[in-house]
mmCIF file of C-alpha atoms and ligand atoms in Angstrom:
data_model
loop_
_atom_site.group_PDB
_atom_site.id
_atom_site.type_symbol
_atom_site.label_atom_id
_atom_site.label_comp_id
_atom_site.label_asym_id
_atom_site.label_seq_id
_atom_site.Cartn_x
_atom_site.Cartn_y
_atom_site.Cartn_z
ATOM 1 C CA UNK A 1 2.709 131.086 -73.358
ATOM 2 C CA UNK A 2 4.330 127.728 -73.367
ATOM 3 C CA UNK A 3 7.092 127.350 -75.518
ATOM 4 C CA UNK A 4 7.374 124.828 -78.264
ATOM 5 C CA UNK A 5 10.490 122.733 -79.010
ATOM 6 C CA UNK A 6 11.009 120.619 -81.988
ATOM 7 C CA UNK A 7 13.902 119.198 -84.110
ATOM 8 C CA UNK A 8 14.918 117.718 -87.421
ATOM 9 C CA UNK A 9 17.821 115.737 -89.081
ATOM 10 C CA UNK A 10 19.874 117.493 -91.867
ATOM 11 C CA UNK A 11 18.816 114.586 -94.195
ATOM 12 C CA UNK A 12 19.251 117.089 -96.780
ATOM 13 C CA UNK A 13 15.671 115.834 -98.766
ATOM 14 C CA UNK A 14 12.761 116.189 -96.259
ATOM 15 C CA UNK A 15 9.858 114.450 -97.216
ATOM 16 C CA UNK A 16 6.234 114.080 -96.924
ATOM 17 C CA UNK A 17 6.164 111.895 -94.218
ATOM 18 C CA UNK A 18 8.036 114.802 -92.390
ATOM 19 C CA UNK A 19 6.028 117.774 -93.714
ATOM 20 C CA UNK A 20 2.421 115.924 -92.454
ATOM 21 C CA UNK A 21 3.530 114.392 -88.950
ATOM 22 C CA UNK A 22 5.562 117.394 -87.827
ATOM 23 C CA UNK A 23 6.693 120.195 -89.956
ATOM 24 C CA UNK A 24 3.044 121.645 -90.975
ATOM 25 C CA UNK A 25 1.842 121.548 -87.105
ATOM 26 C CA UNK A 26 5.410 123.645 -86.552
ATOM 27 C CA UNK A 27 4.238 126.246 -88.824
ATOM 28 C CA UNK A 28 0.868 126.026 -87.643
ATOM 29 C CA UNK A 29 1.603 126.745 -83.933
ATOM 30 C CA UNK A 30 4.161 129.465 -85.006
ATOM 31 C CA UNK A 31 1.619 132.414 -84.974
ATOM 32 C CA UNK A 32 0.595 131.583 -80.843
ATOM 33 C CA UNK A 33 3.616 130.174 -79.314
ATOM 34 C CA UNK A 34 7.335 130.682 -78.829
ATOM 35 C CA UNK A 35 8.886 128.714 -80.992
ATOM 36 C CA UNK A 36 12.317 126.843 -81.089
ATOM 37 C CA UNK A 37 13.418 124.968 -83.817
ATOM 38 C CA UNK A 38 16.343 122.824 -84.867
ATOM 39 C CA UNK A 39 18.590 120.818 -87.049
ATOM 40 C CA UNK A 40 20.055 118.411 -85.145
ATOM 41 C CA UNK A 41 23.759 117.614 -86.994
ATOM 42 C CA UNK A 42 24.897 115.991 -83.792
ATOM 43 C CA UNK A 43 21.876 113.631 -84.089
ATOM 44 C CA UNK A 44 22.996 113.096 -87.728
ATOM 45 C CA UNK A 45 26.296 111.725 -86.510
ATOM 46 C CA UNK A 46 25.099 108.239 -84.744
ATOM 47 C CA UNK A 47 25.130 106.577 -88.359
ATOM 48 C CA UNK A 48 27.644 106.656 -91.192
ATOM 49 C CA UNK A 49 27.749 110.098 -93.370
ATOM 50 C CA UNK A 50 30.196 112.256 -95.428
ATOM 51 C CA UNK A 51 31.706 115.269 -93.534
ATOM 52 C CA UNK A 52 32.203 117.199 -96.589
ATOM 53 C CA UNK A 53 28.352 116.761 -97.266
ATOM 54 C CA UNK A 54 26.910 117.524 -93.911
ATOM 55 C CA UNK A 55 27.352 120.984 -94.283
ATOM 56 C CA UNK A 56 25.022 121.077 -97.727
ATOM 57 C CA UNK A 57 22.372 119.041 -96.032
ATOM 58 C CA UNK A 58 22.131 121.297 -93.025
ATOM 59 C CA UNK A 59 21.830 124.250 -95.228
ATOM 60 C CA UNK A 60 19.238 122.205 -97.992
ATOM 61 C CA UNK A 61 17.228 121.371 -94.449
ATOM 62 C CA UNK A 62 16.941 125.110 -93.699
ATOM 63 C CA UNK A 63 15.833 126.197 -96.698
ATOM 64 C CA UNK A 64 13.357 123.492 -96.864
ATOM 65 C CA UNK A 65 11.684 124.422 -93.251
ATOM 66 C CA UNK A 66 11.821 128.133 -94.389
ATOM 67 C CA UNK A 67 10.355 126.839 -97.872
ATOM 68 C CA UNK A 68 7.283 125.235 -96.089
ATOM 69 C CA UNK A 69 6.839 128.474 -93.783
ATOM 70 C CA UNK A 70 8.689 128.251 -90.535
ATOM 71 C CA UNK A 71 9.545 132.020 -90.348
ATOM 72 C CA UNK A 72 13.260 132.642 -88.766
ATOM 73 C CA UNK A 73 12.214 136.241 -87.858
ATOM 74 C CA UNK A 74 9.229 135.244 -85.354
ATOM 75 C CA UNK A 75 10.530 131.629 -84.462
ATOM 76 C CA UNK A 76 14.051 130.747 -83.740
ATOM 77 C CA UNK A 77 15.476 128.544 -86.479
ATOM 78 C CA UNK A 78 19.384 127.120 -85.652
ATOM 79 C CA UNK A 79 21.908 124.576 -85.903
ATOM 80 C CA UNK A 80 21.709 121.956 -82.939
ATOM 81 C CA UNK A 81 26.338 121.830 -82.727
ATOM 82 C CA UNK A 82 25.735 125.811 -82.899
ATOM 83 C CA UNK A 83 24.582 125.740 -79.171
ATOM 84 C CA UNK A 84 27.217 123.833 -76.991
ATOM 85 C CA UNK A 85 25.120 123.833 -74.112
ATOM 86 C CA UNK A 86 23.043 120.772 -75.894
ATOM 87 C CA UNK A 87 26.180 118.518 -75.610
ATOM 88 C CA UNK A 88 26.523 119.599 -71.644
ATOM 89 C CA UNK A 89 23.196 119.259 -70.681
ATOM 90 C CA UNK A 90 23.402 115.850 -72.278
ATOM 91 C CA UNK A 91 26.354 114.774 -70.530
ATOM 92 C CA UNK A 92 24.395 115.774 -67.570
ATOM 93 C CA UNK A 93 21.505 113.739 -68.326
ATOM 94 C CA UNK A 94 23.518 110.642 -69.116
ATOM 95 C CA UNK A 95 24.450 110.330 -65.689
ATOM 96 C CA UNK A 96 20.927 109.661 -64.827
ATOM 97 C CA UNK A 97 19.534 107.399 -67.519
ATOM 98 C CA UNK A 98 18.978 103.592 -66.369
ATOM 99 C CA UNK A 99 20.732 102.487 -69.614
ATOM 100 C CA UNK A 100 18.280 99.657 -69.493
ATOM 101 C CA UNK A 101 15.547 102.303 -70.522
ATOM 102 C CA UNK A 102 17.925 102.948 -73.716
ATOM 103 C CA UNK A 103 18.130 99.266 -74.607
ATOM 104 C CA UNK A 104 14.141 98.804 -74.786
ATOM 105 C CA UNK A 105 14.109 101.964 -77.327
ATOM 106 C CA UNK A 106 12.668 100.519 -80.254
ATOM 107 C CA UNK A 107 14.738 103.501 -82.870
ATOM 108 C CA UNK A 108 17.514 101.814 -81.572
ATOM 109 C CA UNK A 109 16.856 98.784 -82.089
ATOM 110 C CA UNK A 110 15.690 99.117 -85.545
ATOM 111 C CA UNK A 111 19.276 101.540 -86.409
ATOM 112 C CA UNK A 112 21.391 98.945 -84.367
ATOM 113 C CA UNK A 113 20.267 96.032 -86.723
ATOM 114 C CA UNK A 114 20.012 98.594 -89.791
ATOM 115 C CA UNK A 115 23.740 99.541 -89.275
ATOM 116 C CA UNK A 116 25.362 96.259 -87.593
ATOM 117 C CA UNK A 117 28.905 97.475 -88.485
ATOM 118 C CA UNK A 118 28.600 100.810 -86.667
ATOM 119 C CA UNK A 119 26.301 100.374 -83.475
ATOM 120 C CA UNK A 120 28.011 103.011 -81.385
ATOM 121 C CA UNK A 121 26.819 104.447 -77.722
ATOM 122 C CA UNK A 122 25.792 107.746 -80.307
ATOM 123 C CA UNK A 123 23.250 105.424 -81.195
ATOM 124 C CA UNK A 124 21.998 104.172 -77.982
ATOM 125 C CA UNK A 125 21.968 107.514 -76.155
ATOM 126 C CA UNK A 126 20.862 109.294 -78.864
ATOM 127 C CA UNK A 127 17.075 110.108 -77.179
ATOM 128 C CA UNK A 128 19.188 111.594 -74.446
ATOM 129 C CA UNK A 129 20.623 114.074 -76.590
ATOM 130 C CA UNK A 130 16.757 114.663 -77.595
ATOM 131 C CA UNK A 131 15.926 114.695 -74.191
ATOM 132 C CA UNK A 132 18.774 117.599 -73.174
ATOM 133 C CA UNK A 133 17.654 119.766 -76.508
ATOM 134 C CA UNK A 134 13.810 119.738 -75.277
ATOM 135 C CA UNK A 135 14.840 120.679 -71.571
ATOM 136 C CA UNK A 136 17.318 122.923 -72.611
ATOM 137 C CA UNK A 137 14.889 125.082 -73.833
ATOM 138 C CA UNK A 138 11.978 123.756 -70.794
ATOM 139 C CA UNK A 139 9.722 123.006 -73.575
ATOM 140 C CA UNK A 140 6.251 122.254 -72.605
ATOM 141 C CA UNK A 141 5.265 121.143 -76.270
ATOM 142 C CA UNK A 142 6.740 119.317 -78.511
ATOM 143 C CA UNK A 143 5.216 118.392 -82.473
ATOM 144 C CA UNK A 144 6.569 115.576 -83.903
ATOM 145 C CA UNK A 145 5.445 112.032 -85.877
ATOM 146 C CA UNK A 146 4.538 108.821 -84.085
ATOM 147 C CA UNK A 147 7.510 107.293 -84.417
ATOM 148 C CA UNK A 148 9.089 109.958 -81.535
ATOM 149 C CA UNK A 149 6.880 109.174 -78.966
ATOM 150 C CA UNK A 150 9.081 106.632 -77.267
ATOM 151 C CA UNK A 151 11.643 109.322 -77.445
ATOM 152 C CA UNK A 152 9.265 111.561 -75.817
ATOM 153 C CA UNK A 153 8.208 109.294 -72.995
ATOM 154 C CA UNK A 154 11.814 109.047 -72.233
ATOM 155 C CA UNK A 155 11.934 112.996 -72.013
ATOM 156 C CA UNK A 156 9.166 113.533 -69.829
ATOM 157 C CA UNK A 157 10.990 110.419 -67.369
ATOM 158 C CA UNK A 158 14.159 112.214 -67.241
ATOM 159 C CA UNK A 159 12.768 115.801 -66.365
ATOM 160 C CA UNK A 160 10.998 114.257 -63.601
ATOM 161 C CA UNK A 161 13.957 111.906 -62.730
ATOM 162 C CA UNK A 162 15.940 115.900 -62.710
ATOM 163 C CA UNK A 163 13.379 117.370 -60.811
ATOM 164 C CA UNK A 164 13.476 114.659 -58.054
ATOM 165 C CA UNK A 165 17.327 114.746 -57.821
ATOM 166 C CA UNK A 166 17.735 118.129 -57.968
ATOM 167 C CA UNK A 167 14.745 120.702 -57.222
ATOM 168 C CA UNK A 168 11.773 120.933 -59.727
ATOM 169 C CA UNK A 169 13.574 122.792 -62.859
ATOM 170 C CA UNK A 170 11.923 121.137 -65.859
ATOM 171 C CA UNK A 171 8.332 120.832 -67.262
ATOM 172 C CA UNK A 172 7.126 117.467 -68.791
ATOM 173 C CA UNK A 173 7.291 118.092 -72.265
ATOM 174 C CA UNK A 174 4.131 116.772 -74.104
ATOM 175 C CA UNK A 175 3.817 115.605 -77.725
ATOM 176 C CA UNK A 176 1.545 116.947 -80.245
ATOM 177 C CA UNK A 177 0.400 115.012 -83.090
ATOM 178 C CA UNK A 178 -1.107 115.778 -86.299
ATOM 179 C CA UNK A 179 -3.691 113.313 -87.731
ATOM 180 C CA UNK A 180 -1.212 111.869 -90.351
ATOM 181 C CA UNK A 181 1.267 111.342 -87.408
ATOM 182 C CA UNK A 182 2.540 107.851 -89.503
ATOM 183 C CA UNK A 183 3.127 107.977 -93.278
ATOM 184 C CA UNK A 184 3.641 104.807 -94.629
ATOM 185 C CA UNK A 185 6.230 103.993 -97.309
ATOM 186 C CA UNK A 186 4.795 104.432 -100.729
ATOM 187 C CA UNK A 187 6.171 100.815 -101.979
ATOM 188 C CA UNK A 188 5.917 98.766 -98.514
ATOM 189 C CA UNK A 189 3.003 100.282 -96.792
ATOM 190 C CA UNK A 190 3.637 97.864 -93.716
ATOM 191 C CA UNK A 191 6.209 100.358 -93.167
ATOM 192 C CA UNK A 192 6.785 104.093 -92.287
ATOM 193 C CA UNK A 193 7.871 106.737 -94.926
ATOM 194 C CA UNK A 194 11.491 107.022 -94.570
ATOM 195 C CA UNK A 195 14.489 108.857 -96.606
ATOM 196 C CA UNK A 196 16.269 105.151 -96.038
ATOM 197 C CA UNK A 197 14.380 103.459 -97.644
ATOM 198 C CA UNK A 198 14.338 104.376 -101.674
ATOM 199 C CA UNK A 199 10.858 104.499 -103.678
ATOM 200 C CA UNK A 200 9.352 105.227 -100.059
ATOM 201 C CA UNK A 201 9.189 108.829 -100.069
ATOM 202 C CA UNK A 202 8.303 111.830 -101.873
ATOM 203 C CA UNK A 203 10.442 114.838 -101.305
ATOM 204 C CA UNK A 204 9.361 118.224 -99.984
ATOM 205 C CA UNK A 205 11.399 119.668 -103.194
ATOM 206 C CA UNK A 206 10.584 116.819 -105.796
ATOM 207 C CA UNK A 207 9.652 117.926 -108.890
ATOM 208 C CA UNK A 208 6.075 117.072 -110.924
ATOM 209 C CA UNK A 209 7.200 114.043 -112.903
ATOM 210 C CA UNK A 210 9.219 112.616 -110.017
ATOM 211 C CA UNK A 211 6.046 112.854 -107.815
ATOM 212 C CA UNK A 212 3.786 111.512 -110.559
ATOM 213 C CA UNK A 213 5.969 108.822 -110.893
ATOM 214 C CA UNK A 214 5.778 107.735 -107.041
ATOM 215 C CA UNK A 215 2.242 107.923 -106.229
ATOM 216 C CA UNK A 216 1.801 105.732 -109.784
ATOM 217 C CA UNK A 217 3.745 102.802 -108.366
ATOM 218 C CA UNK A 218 2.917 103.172 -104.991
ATOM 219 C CA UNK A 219 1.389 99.994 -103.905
ATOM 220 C CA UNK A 220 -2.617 99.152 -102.864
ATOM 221 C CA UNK A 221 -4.033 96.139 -102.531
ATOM 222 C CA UNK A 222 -1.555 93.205 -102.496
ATOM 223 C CA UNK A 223 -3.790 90.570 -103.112
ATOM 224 C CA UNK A 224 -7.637 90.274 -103.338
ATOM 225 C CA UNK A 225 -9.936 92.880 -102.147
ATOM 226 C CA UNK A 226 -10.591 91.799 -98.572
ATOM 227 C CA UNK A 227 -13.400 93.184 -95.651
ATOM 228 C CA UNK A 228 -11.263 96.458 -94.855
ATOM 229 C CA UNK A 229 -8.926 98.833 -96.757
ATOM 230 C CA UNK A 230 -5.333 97.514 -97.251
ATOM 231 C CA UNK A 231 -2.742 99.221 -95.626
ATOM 232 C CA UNK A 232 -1.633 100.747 -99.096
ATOM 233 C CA UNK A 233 -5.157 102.313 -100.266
ATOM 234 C CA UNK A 234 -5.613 103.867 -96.293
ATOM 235 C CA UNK A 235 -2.340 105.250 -96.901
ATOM 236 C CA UNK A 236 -3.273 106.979 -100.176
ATOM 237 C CA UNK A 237 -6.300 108.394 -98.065
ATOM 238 C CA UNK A 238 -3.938 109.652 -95.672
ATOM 239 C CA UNK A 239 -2.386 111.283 -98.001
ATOM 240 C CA UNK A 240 -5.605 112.605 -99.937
ATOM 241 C CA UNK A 241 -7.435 113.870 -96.641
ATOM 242 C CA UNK A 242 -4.012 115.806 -96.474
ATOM 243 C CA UNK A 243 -3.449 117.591 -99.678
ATOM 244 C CA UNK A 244 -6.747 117.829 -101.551
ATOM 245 C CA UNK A 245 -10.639 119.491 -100.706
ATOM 246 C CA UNK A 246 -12.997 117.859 -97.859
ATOM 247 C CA UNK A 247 -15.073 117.537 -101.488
ATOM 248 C CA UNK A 248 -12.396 115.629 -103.388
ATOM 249 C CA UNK A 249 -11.920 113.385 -100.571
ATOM 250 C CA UNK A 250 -15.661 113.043 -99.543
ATOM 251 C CA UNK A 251 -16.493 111.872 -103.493
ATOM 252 C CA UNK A 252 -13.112 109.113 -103.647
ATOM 253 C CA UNK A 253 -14.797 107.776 -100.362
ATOM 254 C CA UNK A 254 -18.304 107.605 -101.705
ATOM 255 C CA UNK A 255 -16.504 106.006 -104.579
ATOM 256 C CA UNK A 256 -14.844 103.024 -102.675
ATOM 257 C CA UNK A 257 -17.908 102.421 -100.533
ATOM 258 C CA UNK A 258 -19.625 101.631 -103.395
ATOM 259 C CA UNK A 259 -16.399 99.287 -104.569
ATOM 260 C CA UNK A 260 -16.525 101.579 -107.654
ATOM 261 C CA UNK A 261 -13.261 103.501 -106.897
ATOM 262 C CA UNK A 262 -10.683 102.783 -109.536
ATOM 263 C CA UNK A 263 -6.759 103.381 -107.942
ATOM 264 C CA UNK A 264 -5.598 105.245 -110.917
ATOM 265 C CA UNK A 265 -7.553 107.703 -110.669
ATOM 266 C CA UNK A 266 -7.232 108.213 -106.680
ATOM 267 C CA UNK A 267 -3.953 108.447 -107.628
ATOM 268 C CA UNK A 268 -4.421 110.950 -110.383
ATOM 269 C CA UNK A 269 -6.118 113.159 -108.377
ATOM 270 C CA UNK A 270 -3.479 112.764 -105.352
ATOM 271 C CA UNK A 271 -0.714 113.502 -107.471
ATOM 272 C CA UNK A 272 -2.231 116.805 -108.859
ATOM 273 C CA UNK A 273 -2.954 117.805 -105.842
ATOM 274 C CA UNK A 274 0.471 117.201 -103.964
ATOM 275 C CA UNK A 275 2.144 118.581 -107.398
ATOM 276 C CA UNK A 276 0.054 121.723 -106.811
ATOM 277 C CA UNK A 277 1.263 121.868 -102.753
ATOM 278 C CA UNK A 278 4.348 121.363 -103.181
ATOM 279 C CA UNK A 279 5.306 123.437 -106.399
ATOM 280 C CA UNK A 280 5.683 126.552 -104.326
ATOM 281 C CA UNK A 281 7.593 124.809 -101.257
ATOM 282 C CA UNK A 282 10.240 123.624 -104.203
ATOM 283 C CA UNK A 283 10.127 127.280 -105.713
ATOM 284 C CA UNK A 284 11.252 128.926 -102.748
ATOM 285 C CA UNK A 285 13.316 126.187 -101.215
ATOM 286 C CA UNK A 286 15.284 126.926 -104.563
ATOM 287 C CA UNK A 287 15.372 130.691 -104.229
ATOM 288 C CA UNK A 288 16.969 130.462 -100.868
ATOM 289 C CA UNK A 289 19.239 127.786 -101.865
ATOM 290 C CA UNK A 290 20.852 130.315 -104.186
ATOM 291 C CA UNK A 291 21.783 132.782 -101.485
ATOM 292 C CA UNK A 292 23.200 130.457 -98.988
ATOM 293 C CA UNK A 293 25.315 133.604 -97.568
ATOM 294 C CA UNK A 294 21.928 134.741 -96.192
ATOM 295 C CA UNK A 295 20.730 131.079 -94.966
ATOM 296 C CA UNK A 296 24.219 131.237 -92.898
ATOM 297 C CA UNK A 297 23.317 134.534 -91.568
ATOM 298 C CA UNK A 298 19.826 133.481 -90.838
ATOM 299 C CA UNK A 299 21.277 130.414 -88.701
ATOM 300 C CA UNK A 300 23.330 132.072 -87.212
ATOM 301 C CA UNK A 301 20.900 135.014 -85.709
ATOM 302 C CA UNK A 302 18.605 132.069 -84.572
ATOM 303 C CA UNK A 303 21.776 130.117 -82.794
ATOM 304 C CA UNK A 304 22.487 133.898 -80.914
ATOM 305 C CA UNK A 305 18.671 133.661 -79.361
ATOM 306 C CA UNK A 306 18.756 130.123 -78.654
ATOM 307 C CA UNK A 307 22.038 130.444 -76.748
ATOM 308 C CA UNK A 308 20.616 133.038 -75.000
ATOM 309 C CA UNK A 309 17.955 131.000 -73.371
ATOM 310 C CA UNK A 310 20.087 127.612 -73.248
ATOM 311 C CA UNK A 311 22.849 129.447 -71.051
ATOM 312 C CA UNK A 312 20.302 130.869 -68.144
ATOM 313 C CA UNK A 313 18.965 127.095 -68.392
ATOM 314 C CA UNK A 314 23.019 125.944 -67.585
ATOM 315 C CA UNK A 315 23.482 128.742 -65.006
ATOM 316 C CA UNK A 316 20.507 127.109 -63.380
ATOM 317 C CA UNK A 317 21.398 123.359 -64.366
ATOM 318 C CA UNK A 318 24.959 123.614 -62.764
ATOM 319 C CA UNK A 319 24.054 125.766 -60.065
ATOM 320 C CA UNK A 320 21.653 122.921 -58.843
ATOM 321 C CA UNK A 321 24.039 119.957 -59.655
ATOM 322 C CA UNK A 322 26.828 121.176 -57.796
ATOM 323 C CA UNK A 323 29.104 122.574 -60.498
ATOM 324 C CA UNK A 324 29.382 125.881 -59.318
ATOM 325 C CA UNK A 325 31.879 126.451 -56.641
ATOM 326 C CA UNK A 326 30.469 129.344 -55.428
ATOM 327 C CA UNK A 327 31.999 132.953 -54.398
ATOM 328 C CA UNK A 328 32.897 131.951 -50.736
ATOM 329 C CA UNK A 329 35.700 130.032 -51.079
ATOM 330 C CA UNK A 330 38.735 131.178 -49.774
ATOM 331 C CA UNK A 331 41.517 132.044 -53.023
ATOM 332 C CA UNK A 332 44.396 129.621 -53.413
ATOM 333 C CA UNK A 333 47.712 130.733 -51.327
ATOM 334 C CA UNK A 334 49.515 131.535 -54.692
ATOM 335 C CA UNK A 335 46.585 133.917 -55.525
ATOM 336 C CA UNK A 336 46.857 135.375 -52.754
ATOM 337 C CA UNK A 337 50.722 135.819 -52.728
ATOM 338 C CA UNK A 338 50.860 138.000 -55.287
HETATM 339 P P1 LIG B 401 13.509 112.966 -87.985
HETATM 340 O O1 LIG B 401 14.504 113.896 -88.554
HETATM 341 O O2 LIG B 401 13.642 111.518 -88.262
HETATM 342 O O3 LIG B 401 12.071 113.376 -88.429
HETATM 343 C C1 LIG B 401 11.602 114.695 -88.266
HETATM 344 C C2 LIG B 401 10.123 114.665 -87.902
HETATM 345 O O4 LIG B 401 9.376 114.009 -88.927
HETATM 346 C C3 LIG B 401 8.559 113.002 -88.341
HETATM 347 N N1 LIG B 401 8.422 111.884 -89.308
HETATM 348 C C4 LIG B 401 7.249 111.364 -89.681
HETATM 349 N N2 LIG B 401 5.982 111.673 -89.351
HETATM 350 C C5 LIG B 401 4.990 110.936 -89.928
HETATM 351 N N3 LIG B 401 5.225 109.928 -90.810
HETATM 352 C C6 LIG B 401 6.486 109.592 -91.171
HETATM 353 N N4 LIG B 401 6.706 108.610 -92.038
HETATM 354 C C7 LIG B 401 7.575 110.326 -90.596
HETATM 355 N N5 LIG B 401 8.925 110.261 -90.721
HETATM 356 C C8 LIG B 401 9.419 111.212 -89.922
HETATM 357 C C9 LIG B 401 9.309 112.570 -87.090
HETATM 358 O O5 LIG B 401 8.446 111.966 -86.158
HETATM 359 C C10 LIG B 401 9.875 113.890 -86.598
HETATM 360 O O6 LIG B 401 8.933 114.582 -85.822
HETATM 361 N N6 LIG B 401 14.740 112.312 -83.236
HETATM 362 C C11 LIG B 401 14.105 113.264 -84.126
HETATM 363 C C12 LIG B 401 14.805 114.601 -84.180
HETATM 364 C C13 LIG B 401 14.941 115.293 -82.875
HETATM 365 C C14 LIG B 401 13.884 115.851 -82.103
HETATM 366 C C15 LIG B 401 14.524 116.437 -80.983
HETATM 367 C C16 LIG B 401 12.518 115.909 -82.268
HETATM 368 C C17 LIG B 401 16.108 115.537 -82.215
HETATM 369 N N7 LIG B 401 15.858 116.228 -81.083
HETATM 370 C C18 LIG B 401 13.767 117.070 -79.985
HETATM 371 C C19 LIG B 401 11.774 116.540 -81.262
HETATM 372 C C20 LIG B 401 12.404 117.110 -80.149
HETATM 373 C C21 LIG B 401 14.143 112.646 -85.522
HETATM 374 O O7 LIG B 401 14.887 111.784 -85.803
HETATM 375 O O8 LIG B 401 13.383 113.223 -86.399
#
């Protein structure tokens, strides 16, 4: 059974974007794989943030996963700084990165201009901390949005650049990608959903007005009604094909074939339909957000099994690098002195 790895960022407010590229295909494989899942705080670190917040976020993320179905019983659901052996395989791995490959990341790029006062090497070798917490766990799957595929690439270059060096040890982890693998921002469809960017996203836990609100000023057509759909009305399609019936979605089609689709009421429709998804995600997300002694136990049972499987992978790792001295070696004089 190959096992699936994939991670998040304790953004505290998941959104949509998040639930359709990755989160729904993690629950989805759940049932026939062996599943590892995690928040990655130490991910969270490469760009400015509140300590004294970080620890709400990472709980608010867990209960939002849990909310949308990841099960912590039958997959293992922890906290990435939980399991030291992520930062060691890391170091590890840094040692055989071309750091030109880091440069041409385009994340980076895009964070390094977005946060010109604090480009740190966090930020550059980030997808090398991806890279260890995918190998860690020799992942042969891995479900996440478009916008980690770069990451991935680099993954799948580094196990084989490990495997060369060292004596095959790694798989080539592959992505999988649902069919809304790119959300697009609700108010700038030219660019992806993202919590950074504010009006752009609809949260996992918003309530009905809030979401009402969104998909009513979320942009379509820009200017006149050209030859094919503007990136704002394909969006709201996206979105549609997502949350409502093959029916609904069939009929709005028919509908703007025949140029007789008015927005407001694709957006009607949507925002029923996303209000009626989501109500129960935000129902339960707030349940378990009011016993948060039983979220920390939960994390905690899932960082046990994951550190079970990350330490044989470090036995293995160090063993093969040279870190282990081995049982041969004669003791030290003074040890044997006494
Ligand atoms: P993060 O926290 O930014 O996003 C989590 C997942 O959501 C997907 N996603 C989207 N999918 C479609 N449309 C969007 N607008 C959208 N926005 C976000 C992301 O692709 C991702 O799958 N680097 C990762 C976290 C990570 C990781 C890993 C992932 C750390 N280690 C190992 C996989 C394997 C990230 O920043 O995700």
């Amino acid at each position: 059974m190959a096992r699936v790895f994939s991670g998040i960022q304790p953004t505290g407010q998941l959104h949509v974007g998040n639930y359709l590229g990755a989160i729904r295909n993690w629950v989805a494989v759940q049932a026939e794989h062996d599943c590892v899942f995690s928040i990655v705080d130490l991910h969270a670190m490469t760009i400015p943030y509140d300590p004294a917040e970080l620890p709400q976020r990472v709980l608010a993320t867990a209960a939002t996963l849990i909310g949308c179905g990841i099960d912590p019983e039958r997959s293992i659901l922890y906290v990435q700084s939980h399991v030291r052996e992520h930062s060691e395989l890391c170091w590890i791995l840094n040692c055989i990165t071309p750091l030109g490959s880091l440069q041409r990341m385009t994340q980076f790029k895009d964070k390094a201009k977005q946060h010109q006062e604090n480009v740190n090497a966090g930020l550059l070798n980030y997808p090398i901390l991806q890279a260890a917490d995918i190998l860690l766990y020799k992942a042969a799957l891995v479900p996440v949005g478009e916008d980690q595929v770069q990451h991935l690439e680099l993954s799948r270059d580094l196990a084989r650049r490990f495997n060369h060096l060292f004596g095959e040890t790694f798989p080539e982890p592959q992505a999988l990608l649902t069919r809304a693998a790119r959300v697009m921002a609700l108010n700038d469809p030219t660019r992806k959903m993202s919590k950074s960017i504010p009006g752009s996203f609809v949260a996992l836990t918003a309530p009905p007005e809030e979401i009402q609100g969104l998909i009513r000023r979320a942009v379509t057509d820009t200017g006149p009604r050209g030859e094919s759909m503007s990136p704002g009305v394909a969006n709201l399609f996206t979105l549609l094909e997502s949350f409502s019936a093959p029916e609904t979605v069939a009929q709005f089609r028919e509908a703007y074939e025949q140029g007789a689709l008015r927005y407001v009421d694709l957006k009607q429709q949507l925002a029923e339909d996303m209000v009626r998804a989501l109500t129960p995600i935000r129902e339960r997300y707030t349940e378990l957000m009011s016993r948060q002694d039983e979220l920390k136990e939960l994390l905690a049972y899932g960082a046990d099994r994951a550190r079970a499987i990350a330490r044989d992978t470090m036995e293995e790792v160090r063993d093969k690098t040279g870190l282990v001295l081995g049982t041969s070696a004669a003791a030290p004089t003074a040890a044997r002195a006494t």
